[in-house]
PDB file of C-alpha atoms in Angstrom:
ATOM      1  CA  GLU K  26      41.876 -62.241  67.174  1.00  0.00           C
ATOM      2  CA  VAL K  27      41.069 -58.578  66.629  1.00  0.00           C
ATOM      3  CA  THR K  28      42.207 -58.780  63.204  1.00  0.00           C
ATOM      4  CA  GLU K  29      39.980 -61.721  62.332  1.00  0.00           C
ATOM      5  CA  GLU K  30      36.879 -59.786  64.013  1.00  0.00           C
ATOM      6  CA  GLY K  31      37.555 -56.926  61.802  1.00  0.00           C
ATOM      7  CA  ILE K  32      37.855 -59.394  58.555  1.00  0.00           C
ATOM      8  CA  GLU K  33      34.468 -60.889  59.430  1.00  0.00           C
ATOM      9  CA  MET K  34      32.683 -57.072  59.839  1.00  0.00           C
ATOM     10  CA  ASN K  35      34.031 -55.893  56.692  1.00  0.00           C
ATOM     11  CA  ARG K  36      32.642 -59.163  55.374  1.00  0.00           C
ATOM     12  CA  GLN K  37      29.195 -58.695  56.768  1.00  0.00           C
ATOM     13  CA  THR K  38      29.263 -55.385  55.490  1.00  0.00           C
ATOM     14  CA  ASN K  39      30.007 -56.135  52.124  1.00  0.00           C
ATOM     15  CA  GLN K  40      27.318 -58.825  52.087  1.00  0.00           C
ATOM     16  CA  MET K  41      24.817 -55.969  53.454  1.00  0.00           C
ATOM     17  CA  ASP K  42      25.616 -53.494  50.673  1.00  0.00           C
ATOM     18  CA  GLN K  43      25.170 -56.351  47.764  1.00  0.00           C
ATOM     19  CA  THR K  44      21.984 -57.031  49.447  1.00  0.00           C
ATOM     20  CA  ASN K  45      20.963 -53.283  49.270  1.00  0.00           C
ATOM     21  CA  LYS K  46      21.917 -52.946  45.834  1.00  0.00           C
ATOM     22  CA  ARG K  47      19.893 -56.049  44.864  1.00  0.00           C
ATOM     23  CA  ASP K  48      16.887 -54.553  46.496  1.00  0.00           C
ATOM     24  CA  GLN K  49      16.887 -51.137  45.230  1.00  0.00           C
ATOM     25  CA  PRO K  50      15.592 -52.060  41.661  1.00  0.00           C
ATOM     26  CA  SER K  51      12.622 -54.182  43.330  1.00  0.00           C
ATOM     27  CA  LEU K  52      11.843 -50.969  45.559  1.00  0.00           C
ATOM     28  CA  ALA K  53      12.111 -48.777  42.493  1.00  0.00           C
ATOM     29  CA  LEU K  54       9.474 -51.221  40.813  1.00  0.00           C
ATOM     30  CA  ARG K  55       7.301 -51.216  43.529  1.00  0.00           C
ATOM     31  CA  ALA K  56       7.013 -47.604  43.868  1.00  0.00           C
ATOM     32  CA  ALA K  57       6.462 -46.974  40.283  1.00  0.00           C
ATOM     33  CA  GLY K  58       3.767 -49.695  40.325  1.00  0.00           C
ATOM     34  CA  SER K  59       2.188 -47.956  43.174  1.00  0.00           C
ATOM     35  CA  ALA K  60       2.302 -44.651  41.368  1.00  0.00           C
ATOM     36  CA  VAL K  61       0.650 -46.282  38.348  1.00  0.00           C
ATOM     37  CA  ARG K  62      -2.091 -47.916  40.209  1.00  0.00           C
ATOM     38  CA  LEU K  63      -2.784 -44.354  41.945  1.00  0.00           C
ATOM     39  CA  TYR K  64      -2.967 -43.028  38.700  1.00  0.00           C
ATOM     40  CA  ILE K  65      -5.428 -45.594  37.167  1.00  0.00           C
ATOM     41  CA  MET K  66      -7.604 -45.050  40.293  1.00  0.00           C
ATOM     42  CA  VAL K  67      -7.637 -41.164  39.949  1.00  0.00           C
ATOM     43  CA  MET K  68      -8.481 -41.400  36.323  1.00  0.00           C
ATOM     44  CA  VAL K  69     -11.289 -44.004  36.772  1.00  0.00           C
ATOM     45  CA  THR K  70     -12.692 -41.971  39.736  1.00  0.00           C
ATOM     46  CA  GLY K  71     -12.446 -38.527  37.718  1.00  0.00           C
ATOM     47  CA  VAL K  72     -14.096 -40.251  34.492  1.00  0.00           C
ATOM     48  CA  SER K  73     -16.975 -41.789  36.648  1.00  0.00           C
ATOM     49  CA  PHE K  74     -17.726 -38.088  38.105  1.00  0.00           C
ATOM     50  CA  LEU K  75     -17.683 -36.844  34.491  1.00  0.00           C
ATOM     51  CA  LEU K  76     -19.964 -39.590  33.162  1.00  0.00           C
ATOM     52  CA  GLN K  77     -22.416 -38.791  36.165  1.00  0.00           C
ATOM     53  CA  GLY K  78     -22.067 -34.791  35.170  1.00  0.00           C
ATOM     54  CA  CYS K  79     -22.808 -35.500  31.597  1.00  0.00           C
ATOM     55  CA  MET K  80     -25.957 -38.055  31.853  1.00  0.00           C
ATOM     56  CA  MET K  81     -29.374 -36.740  31.802  1.00  0.00           C
ATOM     57  CA  GLY K  82     -31.855 -36.911  34.586  1.00  0.00           C
ATOM     58  CA  PRO K  83     -34.263 -40.006  34.853  1.00  0.00           C
ATOM     59  CA  ASP K  84     -36.989 -40.509  32.841  1.00  0.00           C
ATOM     60  CA  TYR K  85     -40.149 -38.883  34.211  1.00  0.00           C
ATOM     61  CA  LYS K  86     -42.775 -41.259  36.009  1.00  0.00           C
ATOM     62  CA  ARG K  87     -46.292 -40.218  36.913  1.00  0.00           C
ATOM     63  CA  PRO K  88     -46.492 -39.950  40.898  1.00  0.00           C
ATOM     64  CA  GLU K  89     -49.167 -42.577  41.917  1.00  0.00           C
ATOM     65  CA  THR K  90     -52.006 -40.509  43.352  1.00  0.00           C
ATOM     66  CA  PRO K  91     -54.632 -42.524  45.744  1.00  0.00           C
ATOM     67  CA  GLN K  92     -57.902 -43.117  44.374  1.00  0.00           C
ATOM     68  CA  ALA K  93     -61.176 -42.934  46.247  1.00  0.00           C
ATOM     69  CA  GLU K  94     -63.174 -46.233  46.571  1.00  0.00           C
ATOM     70  CA  SER K  95     -66.509 -44.679  45.313  1.00  0.00           C
ATOM     71  CA  TRP K  96     -67.640 -41.700  43.527  1.00  0.00           C
ATOM     72  CA  ARG K  97     -70.986 -39.398  44.513  1.00  0.00           C
ATOM     73  CA  VAL K  98     -71.936 -40.610  40.961  1.00  0.00           C
ATOM     74  CA  SER K  99     -71.982 -43.779  39.015  1.00  0.00           C
ATOM     75  CA  PRO K 100     -69.043 -44.263  36.252  1.00  0.00           C
ATOM     76  CA  SER K 101     -71.598 -44.260  33.538  1.00  0.00           C
ATOM     77  CA  THR K 102     -72.954 -40.749  34.154  1.00  0.00           C
ATOM     78  CA  SER K 103     -69.393 -39.424  35.932  1.00  0.00           C
ATOM     79  CA  GLU K 104     -68.214 -37.895  32.350  1.00  0.00           C
ATOM     80  CA  SER K 105     -67.400 -34.208  33.275  1.00  0.00           C
ATOM     81  CA  MET K 106     -69.613 -31.737  31.475  1.00  0.00           C
ATOM     82  CA  ALA K 107     -66.606 -29.689  30.156  1.00  0.00           C
ATOM     83  CA  ASN K 108     -65.651 -32.618  28.087  1.00  0.00           C
ATOM     84  CA  LEU K 109     -68.637 -32.259  26.257  1.00  0.00           C
ATOM     85  CA  PRO K 110     -68.825 -30.284  23.043  1.00  0.00           C
ATOM     86  CA  TRP K 111     -70.441 -26.831  23.931  1.00  0.00           C
ATOM     87  CA  TRP K 112     -72.615 -26.931  20.871  1.00  0.00           C
ATOM     88  CA  GLU K 113     -74.220 -30.166  22.255  1.00  0.00           C
ATOM     89  CA  LEU K 114     -74.335 -29.049  25.628  1.00  0.00           C
ATOM     90  CA  LEU K 115     -76.117 -25.561  24.773  1.00  0.00           C
ATOM     91  CA  LYS K 116     -79.076 -25.795  22.182  1.00  0.00           C
ATOM     92  CA  ASP K 117     -79.935 -22.136  22.055  1.00  0.00           C
ATOM     93  CA  GLU K 118     -79.337 -21.080  18.304  1.00  0.00           C
ATOM     94  CA  THR K 119     -78.867 -17.636  19.181  1.00  0.00           C
ATOM     95  CA  LEU K 120     -76.463 -18.292  21.940  1.00  0.00           C
ATOM     96  CA  GLN K 121     -74.388 -20.583  19.505  1.00  0.00           C
ATOM     97  CA  GLU K 122     -74.074 -17.646  17.269  1.00  0.00           C
ATOM     98  CA  LEU K 123     -72.928 -15.525  20.188  1.00  0.00           C
ATOM     99  CA  ILE K 124     -70.103 -18.156  21.155  1.00  0.00           C
ATOM    100  CA  ARG K 125     -68.979 -18.681  17.628  1.00  0.00           C
ATOM    101  CA  THR K 126     -68.457 -15.038  17.296  1.00  0.00           C
ATOM    102  CA  SER K 127     -66.859 -14.446  20.257  1.00  0.00           C
ATOM    103  CA  LEU K 128     -64.522 -17.431  19.648  1.00  0.00           C
ATOM    104  CA  MET K 129     -63.818 -15.815  16.094  1.00  0.00           C
ATOM    105  CA  GLU K 130     -63.039 -12.131  17.769  1.00  0.00           C
ATOM    106  CA  ASN K 131     -61.372 -12.952  20.814  1.00  0.00           C
ATOM    107  CA  LEU K 132     -57.676 -11.802  21.132  1.00  0.00           C
ATOM    108  CA  ASP K 133     -56.487 -14.144  23.838  1.00  0.00           C
ATOM    109  CA  LEU K 134     -57.879 -17.313  22.096  1.00  0.00           C
ATOM    110  CA  GLN K 135     -55.832 -15.852  19.134  1.00  0.00           C
ATOM    111  CA  ILE K 136     -52.943 -15.646  20.849  1.00  0.00           C
ATOM    112  CA  ALA K 137     -53.332 -19.199  22.575  1.00  0.00           C
ATOM    113  CA  THR K 138     -53.849 -20.618  19.130  1.00  0.00           C
ATOM    114  CA  ALA K 139     -50.702 -18.916  17.985  1.00  0.00           C
ATOM    115  CA  ASN K 140     -48.503 -20.157  20.605  1.00  0.00           C
ATOM    116  CA  ILE K 141     -49.533 -23.662  19.963  1.00  0.00           C
ATOM    117  CA  ASP K 142     -48.502 -23.117  16.373  1.00  0.00           C
ATOM    118  CA  GLN K 143     -45.300 -21.849  17.452  1.00  0.00           C
ATOM    119  CA  PHE K 144     -44.483 -24.717  19.953  1.00  0.00           C
ATOM    120  CA  GLN K 145     -45.435 -27.340  17.317  1.00  0.00           C
ATOM    121  CA  ALA K 146     -42.864 -25.759  15.240  1.00  0.00           C
ATOM    122  CA  GLN K 147     -40.271 -26.326  17.777  1.00  0.00           C
ATOM    123  CA  LEU K 148     -41.068 -29.604  18.663  1.00  0.00           C
ATOM    124  CA  THR K 149     -40.696 -30.376  14.864  1.00  0.00           C
ATOM    125  CA  ILE K 150     -37.247 -28.506  14.708  1.00  0.00           C
ATOM    126  CA  SER K 151     -36.333 -30.766  18.032  1.00  0.00           C
ATOM    127  CA  LYS K 152     -36.952 -33.728  16.229  1.00  0.00           C
ATOM    128  CA  PHE K 153     -34.773 -32.686  13.098  1.00  0.00           C
ATOM    129  CA  ASP K 154     -31.786 -32.724  15.450  1.00  0.00           C
ATOM    130  CA  LEU K 155     -31.963 -36.695  15.447  1.00  0.00           C
ATOM    131  CA  ILE K 156     -31.323 -36.892  11.895  1.00  0.00           C
ATOM    132  CA  PRO K 157     -28.090 -35.669   9.713  1.00  0.00           C
ATOM    133  CA  SER K 158     -27.963 -31.999   8.349  1.00  0.00           C
ATOM    134  CA  PHE K 159     -26.703 -30.946   5.011  1.00  0.00           C
ATOM    135  CA  SER K 160     -25.623 -27.517   4.384  1.00  0.00           C
ATOM    136  CA  TYR K 161     -24.162 -25.589   1.167  1.00  0.00           C
ATOM    137  CA  GLU K 162     -23.361 -22.401   0.403  1.00  0.00           C
ATOM    138  CA  GLY K 163     -21.816 -20.661  -2.766  1.00  0.00           C
ATOM    139  CA  SER K 164     -20.205 -17.497  -3.900  1.00  0.00           C
ATOM    140  CA  ALA K 165     -19.221 -15.398  -7.001  1.00  0.00           C
ATOM    141  CA  PHE K 166     -16.925 -12.522  -7.367  1.00  0.00           C
ATOM    142  CA  GLY K 167     -16.210 -10.377 -10.440  1.00  0.00           C
ATOM    143  CA  PHE K 168     -13.916  -7.517 -11.154  1.00  0.00           C
ATOM    144  CA  ARG K 169     -12.759  -5.655 -14.247  1.00  0.00           C
ATOM    145  CA  ASN K 170     -10.235  -2.960 -14.249  1.00  0.00           C
ATOM    146  CA  THR K 171      -9.618  -0.700 -17.336  1.00  0.00           C
ATOM    147  CA  ASN K 172      -6.546   0.722 -16.196  1.00  0.00           C
ATOM    148  CA  THR K 173      -3.718  -1.738 -17.022  1.00  0.00           C
ATOM    149  CA  SER K 174      -1.280  -0.150 -14.702  1.00  0.00           C
ATOM    150  CA  ASN K 175      -2.931  -1.410 -11.771  1.00  0.00           C
ATOM    151  CA  PHE K 176      -2.970  -5.515 -10.983  1.00  0.00           C
ATOM    152  CA  PRO K 177      -5.535  -6.098  -8.046  1.00  0.00           C
ATOM    153  CA  VAL K 178      -4.718  -9.784  -7.908  1.00  0.00           C
ATOM    154  CA  GLY K 179      -5.289 -11.555  -4.592  1.00  0.00           C
ATOM    155  CA  GLY K 180      -7.708 -13.306  -2.585  1.00  0.00           C
ATOM    156  CA  GLY K 181      -7.595 -16.600  -4.705  1.00  0.00           C
ATOM    157  CA  ALA K 182      -9.114 -14.510  -7.905  1.00  0.00           C
ATOM    158  CA  VAL K 183      -8.042 -15.685 -11.070  1.00  0.00           C
ATOM    159  CA  PRO K 184      -6.845 -12.841 -13.762  1.00  0.00           C
ATOM    160  CA  THR K 185      -7.871 -12.971 -17.176  1.00  0.00           C
ATOM    161  CA  SER K 186      -5.916 -10.547 -19.234  1.00  0.00           C
ATOM    162  CA  GLU K 187      -7.799  -8.439 -22.200  1.00  0.00           C
ATOM    163  CA  LYS K 188      -7.125  -5.784 -24.357  1.00  0.00           C
ATOM    164  CA  ASN K 189      -8.667  -2.958 -22.324  1.00  0.00           C
ATOM    165  CA  GLY K 190      -7.630  -3.894 -19.059  1.00  0.00           C
ATOM    166  CA  LEU K 191      -7.656  -6.860 -16.340  1.00  0.00           C
ATOM    167  CA  SER K 192     -10.754  -8.706 -15.346  1.00  0.00           C
ATOM    168  CA  LEU K 193     -10.803 -10.858 -12.049  1.00  0.00           C
ATOM    169  CA  HIS K 194     -13.423 -13.693 -11.286  1.00  0.00           C
ATOM    170  CA  LYS K 195     -13.625 -16.008  -8.363  1.00  0.00           C
ATOM    171  CA  GLU K 196     -16.231 -18.895  -7.835  1.00  0.00           C
ATOM    172  CA  SER K 197     -16.553 -21.238  -4.819  1.00  0.00           C
ATOM    173  CA  ILE K 198     -18.837 -23.709  -3.212  1.00  0.00           C
ATOM    174  CA  GLY K 199     -18.945 -25.122   0.187  1.00  0.00           C
ATOM    175  CA  LEU K 200     -20.588 -28.267   1.246  1.00  0.00           C
ATOM    176  CA  GLY K 201     -21.264 -29.510   5.120  1.00  0.00           C
ATOM    177  CA  LEU K 202     -22.763 -32.859   6.804  1.00  0.00           C
ATOM    178  CA  LYS K 203     -23.304 -32.772  10.495  1.00  0.00           C
ATOM    179  CA  TRP K 204     -24.679 -35.478  12.662  1.00  0.00           C
ATOM    180  CA  GLU K 205     -24.459 -35.246  16.556  1.00  0.00           C
ATOM    181  CA  LEU K 206     -24.934 -38.581  18.088  1.00  0.00           C
ATOM    182  CA  ASP K 207     -27.361 -37.974  21.077  1.00  0.00           C
ATOM    183  CA  VAL K 208     -25.010 -40.405  23.428  1.00  0.00           C
ATOM    184  CA  TRP K 209     -26.113 -38.354  26.606  1.00  0.00           C
ATOM    185  CA  GLY K 210     -29.668 -37.887  25.867  1.00  0.00           C
ATOM    186  CA  ARG K 211     -29.419 -34.133  25.323  1.00  0.00           C
ATOM    187  CA  ILE K 212     -31.640 -34.300  22.197  1.00  0.00           C
ATOM    188  CA  ARG K 213     -34.251 -36.754  23.494  1.00  0.00           C
ATOM    189  CA  ARG K 214     -34.484 -34.342  26.522  1.00  0.00           C
ATOM    190  CA  SER K 215     -34.990 -31.381  24.399  1.00  0.00           C
ATOM    191  CA  ILE K 216     -37.646 -33.241  22.422  1.00  0.00           C
ATOM    192  CA  GLU K 217     -39.444 -34.396  25.782  1.00  0.00           C
ATOM    193  CA  ALA K 218     -39.287 -30.599  26.822  1.00  0.00           C
ATOM    194  CA  ALA K 219     -40.817 -29.225  23.810  1.00  0.00           C
ATOM    195  CA  ARG K 220     -43.570 -31.842  23.500  1.00  0.00           C
ATOM    196  CA  ALA K 221     -44.522 -30.918  27.397  1.00  0.00           C
ATOM    197  CA  GLN K 222     -44.671 -27.123  26.466  1.00  0.00           C
ATOM    198  CA  LEU K 223     -46.417 -28.086  23.478  1.00  0.00           C
ATOM    199  CA  LEU K 224     -49.209 -29.803  25.623  1.00  0.00           C
ATOM    200  CA  SER K 225     -49.401 -27.249  28.143  1.00  0.00           C
ATOM    201  CA  LYS K 226     -49.966 -24.891  25.371  1.00  0.00           C
ATOM    202  CA  GLN K 227     -52.949 -26.725  24.258  1.00  0.00           C
ATOM    203  CA  GLU K 228     -54.521 -27.100  27.665  1.00  0.00           C
ATOM    204  CA  ASN K 229     -54.074 -23.421  27.736  1.00  0.00           C
ATOM    205  CA  GLN K 230     -55.933 -22.965  24.497  1.00  0.00           C
ATOM    206  CA  ARG K 231     -58.519 -25.341  25.921  1.00  0.00           C
ATOM    207  CA  VAL K 232     -58.780 -23.202  29.205  1.00  0.00           C
ATOM    208  CA  VAL K 233     -59.254 -19.909  27.258  1.00  0.00           C
ATOM    209  CA  ILE K 234     -61.837 -21.517  25.203  1.00  0.00           C
ATOM    210  CA  LEU K 235     -63.935 -23.005  28.375  1.00  0.00           C
ATOM    211  CA  SER K 236     -63.790 -19.508  29.996  1.00  0.00           C
ATOM    212  CA  LEU K 237     -64.945 -17.703  27.301  1.00  0.00           C
ATOM    213  CA  VAL K 238     -67.626 -20.074  26.296  1.00  0.00           C
ATOM    214  CA  SER K 239     -68.949 -19.940  30.021  1.00  0.00           C
ATOM    215  CA  GLY K 240     -68.724 -16.282  30.215  1.00  0.00           C
ATOM    216  CA  VAL K 241     -70.838 -15.742  27.024  1.00  0.00           C
ATOM    217  CA  ALA K 242     -73.093 -18.441  27.985  1.00  0.00           C
ATOM    218  CA  GLU K 243     -73.479 -17.049  31.537  1.00  0.00           C
ATOM    219  CA  SER K 244     -74.059 -13.318  30.298  1.00  0.00           C
ATOM    220  CA  TYR K 245     -76.601 -14.784  27.914  1.00  0.00           C
ATOM    221  CA  PHE K 246     -78.543 -16.479  30.435  1.00  0.00           C
ATOM    222  CA  ASP K 247     -78.201 -13.353  32.814  1.00  0.00           C
ATOM    223  CA  LEU K 248     -79.902 -11.489  30.242  1.00  0.00           C
ATOM    224  CA  ARG K 249     -82.650 -13.702  29.286  1.00  0.00           C
ATOM    225  CA  ALA K 250     -83.369 -13.721  32.954  1.00  0.00           C
ATOM    226  CA  LEU K 251     -83.513 -10.033  33.435  1.00  0.00           C
ATOM    227  CA  ASP K 252     -85.674 -10.129  29.831  1.00  0.00           C
ATOM    228  CA  LEU K 253     -88.252 -12.643  31.816  1.00  0.00           C
ATOM    229  CA  GLN K 254     -88.152 -10.317  34.925  1.00  0.00           C
ATOM    230  CA  ILE K 255     -89.148  -7.107  33.002  1.00  0.00           C
ATOM    231  CA  ASP K 256     -91.795  -9.283  31.310  1.00  0.00           C
ATOM    232  CA  ILE K 257     -93.062 -10.514  34.744  1.00  0.00           C
ATOM    233  CA  ALA K 258     -92.983  -6.712  36.122  1.00  0.00           C
ATOM    234  CA  LYS K 259     -95.019  -5.377  33.006  1.00  0.00           C
ATOM    235  CA  ARG K 260     -97.510  -7.902  33.629  1.00  0.00           C
ATOM    236  CA  THR K 261     -97.645  -7.207  37.023  1.00  0.00           C
ATOM    237  CA  LEU K 262     -98.254  -3.759  36.616  1.00  0.00           C
ATOM    238  CA  LYS K 263    -100.860  -4.546  34.038  1.00  0.00           C
ATOM    239  CA  ALA K 264    -102.963  -6.640  36.476  1.00  0.00           C
ATOM    240  CA  TRP K 265    -102.275  -3.852  39.237  1.00  0.00           C
ATOM    241  CA  ASP K 266    -103.907  -1.343  36.705  1.00  0.00           C
ATOM    242  CA  GLU K 267    -106.872  -3.700  36.134  1.00  0.00           C
ATOM    243  CA  SER K 268    -107.309  -4.076  39.763  1.00  0.00           C
ATOM    244  CA  VAL K 269    -107.564   0.071  40.386  1.00  0.00           C
ATOM    245  CA  ARG K 270    -109.971   0.049  37.379  1.00  0.00           C
ATOM    246  CA  ILE K 271    -112.140  -2.493  38.736  1.00  0.00           C
ATOM    247  CA  SER K 272    -112.016  -0.530  42.236  1.00  0.00           C
ATOM    248  CA  LYS K 273    -113.036   2.312  40.694  1.00  0.00           C
ATOM    249  CA  LEU K 274    -116.017   0.880  39.053  1.00  0.00           C
ATOM    250  CA  ARG K 275    -117.389  -0.552  41.988  1.00  0.00           C
TER     251      ARG K 275
END
């Protein structure tokens, strides 16, 4: 009986060993599959974060501002005087001449105009980044050595033997074509930024013109008011002199 029990236990042990051997390849395949799935998940997560980092910001949308239900003036007369041409608003010819002179000679306005030209050129350059760019270059090299004992050959030059020495010459030309595909919107965003800067400089020029015109007009009106006050004072003084003369005659 002990012998039969031992044989039975050995048989069961052999069966368990065979089962474990059959299960080992499946366990290895399962582990490999889990590692592959983990690798794919890590790669997908990394690529998603990378794409989000490369993407540009959203398009600008002007925020909504609440509008008043009614205005102090009617819509037909609500046009701002600042939007009218100054020569239509100020009819005095002397004042118009002074304003034209100040606009031509003012340094701040010249700087503002130059800034507009600069940022207009930058906007044009930014737009050219959307199209392919072509470049080329060329070079030529020549050397003549009258000493036949020296042979300075190198750098791709072609030697030419002559009677009195050695001549070297080299010509080269290079062509290039570059085109950047605006996949992530970098160029479009740079164009939008350049256009916004140009608009800000144009508004800055408008502010300078309005300040200059208003300053000259205000000074002119103050001067005319002082002239009128002087004229009134002179006439008042003349009236008082006449009153004093009449009083003396009485």
